[in-house]
């Protein structure tokens, strides 16, 4: 039962109790939470900067959309091919063959366009099976934005007559149905929008760069990186929305852009938060640091305390007959160890020269965010991980 609706499980079901416990927390709507402060900053920026002719904000905001979506919403409506890796059970949390926890906020894009909306922000929790370390967590939060233009709006931007559509071939610079002029105007408008957002968050002096990339649902597509503490950091992906998506949503006469940005990644840099698990902490020492009425108040996180790590290795032979995926092991560890587990790393792979059997060795780093762990309780959890890996994943502990 998820969000007051029952779903039948089947051979695709891989949703764990640990992941299920995060549904409904809605950190982005929790007052004084850093993700909520960041959301307020971004929404405030869009409300103030983009005003319509009637004096009201152009962009509408949707931040309470149901995280349970259909395969059609999450993949098919976005032209993601049936064999694309992002659909695999090793990447997503499936409720059954027809439903999953959304892996991106873009899953709601088509339905909102179909409702007649042309400029909107979508915020919410998204779910992806991933590695475990200080910057990755299987539940995180995204903000996606969409803006559509009809021909007269495009002409107003260009201050001259511009055609959106033509019959042609797709190139690296544009989609087959779009004119190059229309695409370049949209690219300029999109990039100016995003540069303004990044400067509003990080200051006018922020160093940034654009990289060409590929997404199934936009073309052309770009990634925006910013220079942070001497390193280039990927901040977001964006592009010109595929015309087939707009056509299927009833907006075939328009051209549009879209972007998606991870809120945790942004907040970690903005507030100097060192570990992504902290966002899920209920510890008052963490949350009180963000109790401000002004979401634009400069806040830098100060560590409440640094507790020591406990490091244990686990080596096992992989099963001979069945497919083994590291994400299955990560989920099992997360389910048993919870947020005691700070990081898991594959430190050694070995293939026996005679039998051909493969072995993995994982280093599991245990550290609680709020107290010191004893080696005894760590060993207890570690032993349980070893036992359940044997029974559920078919491995043989060495």
Short mmCIF file of C-alpha atoms in Angstrom, two decimals:
data_model
loop_
_atom_site.label_atom_id
_atom_site.label_comp_id
_atom_site.label_asym_id
_atom_site.label_seq_id
_atom_site.Cartn_x
_atom_site.Cartn_y
_atom_site.Cartn_z
CA UNK A 1 0.00 0.00 0.00
CA UNK A 2 1.54 3.28 -1.17
CA UNK A 3 -0.11 6.68 -0.77
CA UNK A 4 -3.46 5.05 0.08
CA UNK A 5 -3.49 2.82 -2.97
CA UNK A 6 -2.78 -0.91 -3.13
CA UNK A 7 -0.51 -2.42 -5.80
CA UNK A 8 0.04 -6.07 -6.65
CA UNK A 9 3.65 -7.22 -6.53
CA UNK A 10 5.13 -9.40 -9.26
CA UNK A 11 8.49 -10.58 -10.59
CA UNK A 12 9.57 -6.95 -11.14
CA UNK A 13 8.97 -5.81 -7.54
CA UNK A 14 12.23 -4.67 -5.90
CA UNK A 15 11.04 -1.93 -3.54
CA UNK A 16 12.62 -2.43 -0.10
CA UNK A 17 11.10 -1.45 3.29
CA UNK A 18 13.95 1.04 3.83
CA UNK A 19 13.18 2.89 0.60
CA UNK A 20 9.44 2.72 1.25
CA UNK A 21 9.95 4.44 4.61
CA UNK A 22 11.13 7.60 2.79
CA UNK A 23 7.89 8.05 0.85
CA UNK A 24 5.92 10.97 2.24
CA UNK A 25 8.81 12.63 4.11
CA UNK A 26 8.76 15.46 1.51
CA UNK A 27 11.86 17.20 2.83
CA UNK A 28 11.48 19.92 0.17
CA UNK A 29 8.20 21.01 1.85
CA UNK A 30 9.42 20.75 5.45
CA UNK A 31 9.76 24.23 6.96
CA UNK A 32 13.34 25.23 7.88
CA UNK A 33 14.81 22.18 6.13
CA UNK A 34 17.77 23.17 3.91
CA UNK A 35 16.06 21.68 0.84
CA UNK A 36 12.94 23.73 1.58
CA UNK A 37 15.05 26.90 1.95
CA UNK A 38 16.70 26.17 -1.39
CA UNK A 39 13.31 25.52 -3.01
CA UNK A 40 12.08 28.88 -1.68
CA UNK A 41 15.12 30.64 -3.13
CA UNK A 42 14.60 29.13 -6.58
CA UNK A 43 10.83 29.66 -6.64
CA UNK A 44 11.26 33.24 -5.40
CA UNK A 45 13.78 33.89 -8.18
CA UNK A 46 11.41 32.62 -10.88
CA UNK A 47 8.41 34.44 -9.42
CA UNK A 48 10.19 37.80 -9.31
CA UNK A 49 12.14 37.58 -12.58
CA UNK A 50 9.46 36.18 -14.91
CA UNK A 51 6.27 38.22 -14.73
CA UNK A 52 3.41 38.09 -17.24
CA UNK A 53 1.52 40.98 -18.80
CA UNK A 54 -1.07 40.90 -16.00
CA UNK A 55 1.64 41.31 -13.35
CA UNK A 56 1.46 37.71 -12.11
CA UNK A 57 4.30 35.13 -12.22
CA UNK A 58 4.61 33.19 -15.48
CA UNK A 59 5.74 29.96 -13.79
CA UNK A 60 3.42 27.81 -11.70
CA UNK A 61 4.81 25.42 -9.08
CA UNK A 62 3.92 21.74 -8.45
CA UNK A 63 5.61 20.28 -5.37
CA UNK A 64 3.17 17.59 -4.16
CA UNK A 65 2.97 15.22 -7.13
CA UNK A 66 2.57 11.51 -6.34
CA UNK A 67 5.96 9.72 -6.58
CA UNK A 68 4.27 6.51 -7.82
CA UNK A 69 4.14 6.71 -11.61
CA UNK A 70 3.45 4.41 -14.52
CA UNK A 71 5.96 3.05 -17.04
CA UNK A 72 4.22 5.28 -19.58
CA UNK A 73 4.86 8.40 -17.49
CA UNK A 74 8.44 7.64 -16.50
CA UNK A 75 9.73 6.28 -19.82
CA UNK A 76 7.35 5.96 -22.78
CA UNK A 77 6.04 9.56 -22.72
CA UNK A 78 9.66 10.78 -22.79
CA UNK A 79 10.71 8.64 -25.78
CA UNK A 80 13.10 6.56 -23.67
CA UNK A 81 13.81 3.40 -25.75
CA UNK A 82 12.56 0.02 -24.42
CA UNK A 83 16.13 -1.29 -24.12
CA UNK A 84 17.54 1.86 -22.45
CA UNK A 85 19.64 1.12 -19.35
CA UNK A 86 17.62 3.58 -17.24
CA UNK A 87 14.63 1.18 -17.37
CA UNK A 88 16.50 -1.75 -15.83
CA UNK A 89 15.62 -3.28 -12.45
CA UNK A 90 19.16 -2.53 -11.34
CA UNK A 91 18.50 1.21 -11.79
CA UNK A 92 14.90 1.70 -10.62
CA UNK A 93 12.59 0.80 -7.75
CA UNK A 94 9.72 -1.10 -9.33
CA UNK A 95 6.42 -1.65 -7.54
CA UNK A 96 5.41 -4.04 -10.31
CA UNK A 97 5.78 -4.28 -14.09
CA UNK A 98 3.42 -1.33 -14.63
CA UNK A 99 4.41 1.05 -11.82
CA UNK A 100 7.58 2.35 -10.17
CA UNK A 101 8.79 5.16 -7.96
CA UNK A 102 9.66 7.97 -10.36
CA UNK A 103 13.33 8.15 -11.26
CA UNK A 104 13.04 11.80 -12.36
CA UNK A 105 10.54 14.63 -12.03
CA UNK A 106 10.33 14.77 -15.83
CA UNK A 107 7.87 11.87 -15.47
CA UNK A 108 5.14 14.47 -14.85
CA UNK A 109 6.05 16.75 -17.75
CA UNK A 110 3.64 15.37 -20.35
CA UNK A 111 0.58 15.31 -18.10
CA UNK A 112 1.09 18.95 -17.05
CA UNK A 113 1.57 20.11 -20.65
CA UNK A 114 -1.56 18.14 -21.58
CA UNK A 115 -3.43 20.15 -18.92
CA UNK A 116 -2.62 23.29 -20.92
CA UNK A 117 0.34 24.57 -18.86
CA UNK A 118 3.22 26.20 -20.71
CA UNK A 119 5.58 27.40 -17.93
CA UNK A 120 5.99 25.41 -14.73
CA UNK A 121 8.36 24.09 -12.06
CA UNK A 122 8.07 20.54 -10.66
CA UNK A 123 9.73 19.58 -7.36
CA UNK A 124 9.77 16.30 -5.50
CA UNK A 125 11.54 13.18 -4.29
CA UNK A 126 12.96 10.78 -6.89
CA UNK A 127 14.25 7.24 -6.47
CA UNK A 128 17.22 5.51 -8.10
CA UNK A 129 19.25 2.49 -7.12
CA UNK A 130 22.78 3.74 -6.76
CA UNK A 131 26.15 3.32 -5.12
CA UNK A 132 26.62 4.33 -1.49
CA UNK A 133 28.92 7.17 -0.52
CA UNK A 134 28.85 10.73 0.84
CA UNK A 135 27.29 12.17 -2.34
CA UNK A 136 24.87 9.40 -3.40
CA UNK A 137 21.62 8.32 -1.78
CA UNK A 138 18.83 6.22 -3.34
CA UNK A 139 16.27 8.96 -2.60
CA UNK A 140 16.98 12.54 -3.59
CA UNK A 141 15.09 15.62 -4.74
CA UNK A 142 14.83 17.25 -8.13
CA UNK A 143 13.52 20.46 -9.59
CA UNK A 144 12.46 20.31 -13.23
CA UNK A 145 11.27 23.26 -15.30
CA UNK A 146 9.47 23.54 -18.64
CA UNK A 147 8.73 26.61 -20.75
CA UNK A 148 6.88 26.55 -24.07
CA UNK A 149 6.62 29.29 -26.71
CA UNK A 150 4.30 29.79 -29.65
CA UNK A 151 5.40 31.57 -32.81
CA UNK A 152 4.44 35.11 -31.79
CA UNK A 153 6.28 34.79 -28.45
CA UNK A 154 9.36 33.63 -30.32
CA UNK A 155 9.07 36.60 -32.71
CA UNK A 156 8.79 38.92 -29.70
CA UNK A 157 12.00 37.46 -28.27
CA UNK A 158 13.84 37.84 -31.58
CA UNK A 159 12.19 41.21 -32.37
CA UNK A 160 11.67 39.90 -35.91
CA UNK A 161 9.57 37.32 -37.72
CA UNK A 162 10.77 33.78 -36.96
CA UNK A 163 9.43 30.45 -38.16
CA UNK A 164 9.43 27.56 -35.70
CA UNK A 165 8.95 24.69 -38.13
CA UNK A 166 10.42 23.41 -41.37
CA UNK A 167 10.80 20.11 -43.15
CA UNK A 168 14.40 19.02 -42.93
CA UNK A 169 16.89 16.61 -41.40
CA UNK A 170 18.04 16.36 -37.83
CA UNK A 171 21.55 17.66 -37.22
CA UNK A 172 23.72 18.12 -34.15
CA UNK A 173 22.37 21.67 -33.93
CA UNK A 174 18.62 21.10 -34.27
CA UNK A 175 15.68 18.69 -34.58
CA UNK A 176 14.38 17.85 -38.05
CA UNK A 177 11.11 19.80 -37.60
CA UNK A 178 12.68 22.96 -36.16
CA UNK A 179 14.35 25.83 -37.98
CA UNK A 180 17.89 26.64 -36.95
CA UNK A 181 16.85 30.21 -36.09
CA UNK A 182 14.11 29.06 -33.72
CA UNK A 183 16.46 26.57 -32.05
CA UNK A 184 19.16 29.20 -31.52
CA UNK A 185 16.68 31.67 -30.01
CA UNK A 186 15.45 28.95 -27.63
CA UNK A 187 19.00 27.96 -26.72
CA UNK A 188 19.88 31.57 -25.92
CA UNK A 189 16.71 32.05 -23.84
CA UNK A 190 17.28 28.77 -21.92
CA UNK A 191 20.93 29.48 -21.17
CA UNK A 192 20.21 33.05 -20.07
CA UNK A 193 17.52 31.72 -17.74
CA UNK A 194 19.91 29.22 -16.16
CA UNK A 195 22.86 31.61 -15.88
CA UNK A 196 20.57 34.05 -14.06
CA UNK A 197 19.47 31.28 -11.66
CA UNK A 198 23.02 30.13 -10.92
CA UNK A 199 24.20 33.71 -10.35
CA UNK A 200 21.26 34.33 -8.01
CA UNK A 201 22.34 31.31 -5.93
CA UNK A 202 26.16 31.49 -6.11
CA UNK A 203 26.86 35.15 -6.93
CA UNK A 204 27.67 37.10 -10.08
CA UNK A 205 31.31 35.93 -10.11
CA UNK A 206 30.53 32.22 -10.41
CA UNK A 207 32.59 30.52 -13.14
CA UNK A 208 30.59 28.24 -15.43
CA UNK A 209 30.78 26.30 -18.69
CA UNK A 210 28.42 24.48 -21.08
CA UNK A 211 28.98 20.98 -22.45
CA UNK A 212 27.07 19.26 -25.24
CA UNK A 213 25.40 16.03 -24.12
CA UNK A 214 22.61 13.56 -24.99
CA UNK A 215 19.17 13.00 -23.44
CA UNK A 216 16.40 10.98 -25.13
CA UNK A 217 13.81 13.69 -24.42
CA UNK A 218 15.68 16.83 -25.56
CA UNK A 219 17.78 17.82 -28.59
CA UNK A 220 20.08 19.63 -28.69
CA UNK A 221 21.04 19.05 -25.04
CA UNK A 222 23.58 20.57 -22.68
CA UNK A 223 25.04 20.18 -19.22
CA UNK A 224 25.97 23.18 -17.10
CA UNK A 225 29.02 22.95 -14.86
CA UNK A 226 30.22 25.45 -12.27
CA UNK A 227 33.66 25.88 -10.72
CA UNK A 228 33.41 25.02 -7.03
CA UNK A 229 36.44 24.93 -4.73
CA UNK A 230 38.73 24.51 -7.72
CA UNK A 231 36.83 21.66 -9.39
CA UNK A 232 34.23 21.59 -12.16
CA UNK A 233 30.90 20.37 -10.82
CA UNK A 234 28.04 19.15 -13.03
CA UNK A 235 25.02 21.14 -11.91
CA UNK A 236 22.16 20.34 -14.30
CA UNK A 237 21.02 18.97 -17.65
CA UNK A 238 18.83 20.84 -20.13
CA UNK A 239 17.78 21.07 -23.73
CA UNK A 240 15.13 21.75 -26.37
CA UNK A 241 12.16 19.45 -25.75
CA UNK A 242 11.62 16.76 -28.38
CA UNK A 243 8.77 17.85 -30.66
CA UNK A 244 7.17 14.39 -30.56
CA UNK A 245 6.71 14.81 -26.79
CA UNK A 246 4.95 18.15 -27.22
CA UNK A 247 2.85 16.82 -30.10
CA UNK A 248 1.66 13.83 -28.04
CA UNK A 249 0.80 16.20 -25.15
CA UNK A 250 -1.34 18.43 -27.37
CA UNK A 251 1.19 21.26 -27.79
CA UNK A 252 2.39 20.42 -31.29
CA UNK A 253 2.27 24.06 -32.43
CA UNK A 254 4.87 25.10 -29.83
CA UNK A 255 8.59 24.81 -29.14
CA UNK A 256 9.96 24.46 -25.63
CA UNK A 257 12.90 23.97 -23.35
CA UNK A 258 13.34 21.96 -20.15
CA UNK A 259 15.94 21.50 -17.44
CA UNK A 260 16.41 19.30 -14.37
CA UNK A 261 18.55 19.97 -11.31
CA UNK A 262 19.32 17.91 -8.19
CA UNK A 263 18.53 19.88 -5.04
CA UNK A 264 20.87 17.95 -2.72
CA UNK A 265 23.85 18.54 -4.98
CA UNK A 266 23.04 22.24 -5.04
CA UNK A 267 22.41 22.47 -1.29
CA UNK A 268 25.61 20.59 -0.39
CA UNK A 269 27.61 23.26 -2.23
CA UNK A 270 25.52 26.20 -1.09
CA UNK A 271 25.54 25.28 2.63
CA UNK A 272 28.80 23.26 2.83
CA UNK A 273 26.95 20.09 3.88
CA UNK A 274 29.53 17.27 3.63
CA UNK A 275 27.34 14.13 3.64
CA UNK A 276 24.07 13.54 1.76
CA UNK A 277 22.68 11.44 4.66
CA UNK A 278 22.47 14.58 6.77
CA UNK A 279 19.44 15.74 4.80
CA UNK A 280 17.47 12.82 6.28
CA UNK A 281 18.66 13.44 9.84
CA UNK A 282 16.09 14.34 12.48
CA UNK A 283 18.88 15.57 14.74
CA UNK A 284 18.07 19.01 16.14
CA UNK A 285 21.75 19.98 16.05
CA UNK A 286 21.59 19.80 12.26
CA UNK A 287 18.09 21.18 11.66
CA UNK A 288 18.38 24.16 14.02
CA UNK A 289 21.16 25.61 11.89
CA UNK A 290 18.57 26.27 9.16
CA UNK A 291 15.85 27.86 11.32
CA UNK A 292 15.80 31.20 9.50
CA UNK A 293 12.85 33.20 8.19
CA UNK A 294 14.82 34.58 5.22
CA UNK A 295 15.59 31.72 2.78
CA UNK A 296 18.39 33.87 1.31
CA UNK A 297 20.23 34.12 4.65
CA UNK A 298 23.86 32.96 4.23
CA UNK A 299 24.25 29.68 6.12
CA UNK A 300 27.33 27.46 6.34
CA UNK A 301 26.83 24.12 8.07
CA UNK A 302 28.95 23.50 11.17
CA UNK A 303 29.54 19.88 12.09
CA UNK A 304 27.80 18.98 15.34
CA UNK A 305 30.37 16.30 16.01
CA UNK A 306 32.62 13.96 14.07
CA UNK A 307 32.20 10.35 15.14
CA UNK A 308 34.82 7.71 14.28
CA UNK A 309 34.44 5.28 11.40
CA UNK A 310 34.36 1.49 11.71
CA UNK A 311 35.59 -0.31 8.61
CA UNK A 312 34.81 -3.96 7.84
CA UNK A 313 35.47 -5.89 4.63
CA UNK A 314 33.22 -8.60 3.19
CA UNK A 315 34.43 -11.02 0.53
CA UNK A 316 32.28 -13.57 -1.27
CA UNK A 317 32.15 -15.79 -4.33
CA UNK A 318 29.50 -14.70 -6.81
CA UNK A 319 26.77 -17.23 -7.65
CA UNK A 320 27.52 -19.41 -10.67
CA UNK A 321 24.06 -19.65 -12.17
CA UNK A 322 22.27 -16.37 -11.55
CA UNK A 323 23.07 -12.79 -12.50
CA UNK A 324 24.62 -10.75 -9.69
CA UNK A 325 24.22 -6.97 -9.61
CA UNK A 326 26.09 -4.76 -7.13
CA UNK A 327 23.00 -2.57 -6.64
CA UNK A 328 21.17 -5.59 -5.18
CA UNK A 329 23.94 -5.91 -2.59
CA UNK A 330 23.90 -2.15 -1.88
CA UNK A 331 20.14 -2.27 -1.27
CA UNK A 332 20.51 -5.24 1.07
CA UNK A 333 23.22 -3.42 3.05
CA UNK A 334 21.12 -0.26 3.20
CA UNK A 335 18.09 -2.25 4.36
CA UNK A 336 20.01 -3.92 7.20
CA UNK A 337 22.51 -1.22 8.18
CA UNK A 338 20.34 1.79 7.41
CA UNK A 339 22.11 5.12 7.79
CA UNK A 340 24.82 3.50 9.93
CA UNK A 341 26.44 2.77 6.56
CA UNK A 342 28.43 5.73 5.28
CA UNK A 343 30.02 4.13 2.22
CA UNK A 344 30.44 0.87 0.33
CA UNK A 345 33.26 0.38 -2.14
CA UNK A 346 34.22 -2.57 -4.32
CA UNK A 347 37.92 -2.86 -3.46
CA UNK A 348 38.86 -6.13 -5.16
CA UNK A 349 37.67 -8.40 -7.96
CA UNK A 350 39.20 -11.84 -8.42
CA UNK A 351 38.68 -14.65 -10.92
CA UNK A 352 39.92 -18.10 -9.93
CA UNK A 353 42.37 -19.29 -12.64
CA UNK A 354 41.12 -22.90 -12.54
CA UNK A 355 37.45 -22.86 -11.60
CA UNK A 356 36.67 -19.51 -13.27
CA UNK A 357 34.61 -18.44 -10.25
CA UNK A 358 34.48 -14.72 -9.56
CA UNK A 359 34.91 -13.08 -6.19
CA UNK A 360 34.14 -9.56 -4.94
CA UNK A 361 35.48 -7.83 -1.85
CA UNK A 362 33.49 -4.85 -0.55
CA UNK A 363 34.74 -2.39 2.04
CA UNK A 364 31.84 -1.19 4.20
CA UNK A 365 32.40 1.98 6.21
CA UNK A 366 30.09 2.35 9.20
CA UNK A 367 29.61 5.72 10.89
CA UNK A 368 26.51 7.02 12.62
CA UNK A 369 25.64 10.69 12.14
CA UNK A 370 24.63 11.21 15.78
CA UNK A 371 26.63 8.86 18.04
CA UNK A 372 29.70 6.66 18.32
CA UNK A 373 29.22 3.08 17.14
CA UNK A 374 30.81 0.23 19.10
CA UNK A 375 32.75 -2.40 17.18
CA UNK A 376 30.47 -5.00 18.72
CA UNK A 377 27.27 -3.55 17.23
CA UNK A 378 29.03 -3.02 13.89
CA UNK A 379 30.14 -6.68 13.87
CA UNK A 380 26.58 -7.74 14.62
CA UNK A 381 25.21 -5.79 11.64
CA UNK A 382 28.10 -6.97 9.44
CA UNK A 383 27.40 -10.62 10.29
CA UNK A 384 23.74 -10.16 9.42
CA UNK A 385 24.71 -8.63 6.07
CA UNK A 386 26.91 -11.64 5.35
CA UNK A 387 24.16 -14.11 6.32
CA UNK A 388 21.44 -12.41 4.28
CA UNK A 389 23.74 -11.96 1.28
CA UNK A 390 24.16 -15.73 1.32
CA UNK A 391 20.46 -16.51 1.63
CA UNK A 392 19.04 -13.79 -0.64
CA UNK A 393 21.75 -13.20 -3.26
CA UNK A 394 23.17 -16.72 -3.46
CA UNK A 395 26.76 -15.68 -2.74
CA UNK A 396 29.28 -17.75 -0.75
CA UNK A 397 31.12 -15.77 1.91
CA UNK A 398 34.86 -16.41 1.91
#
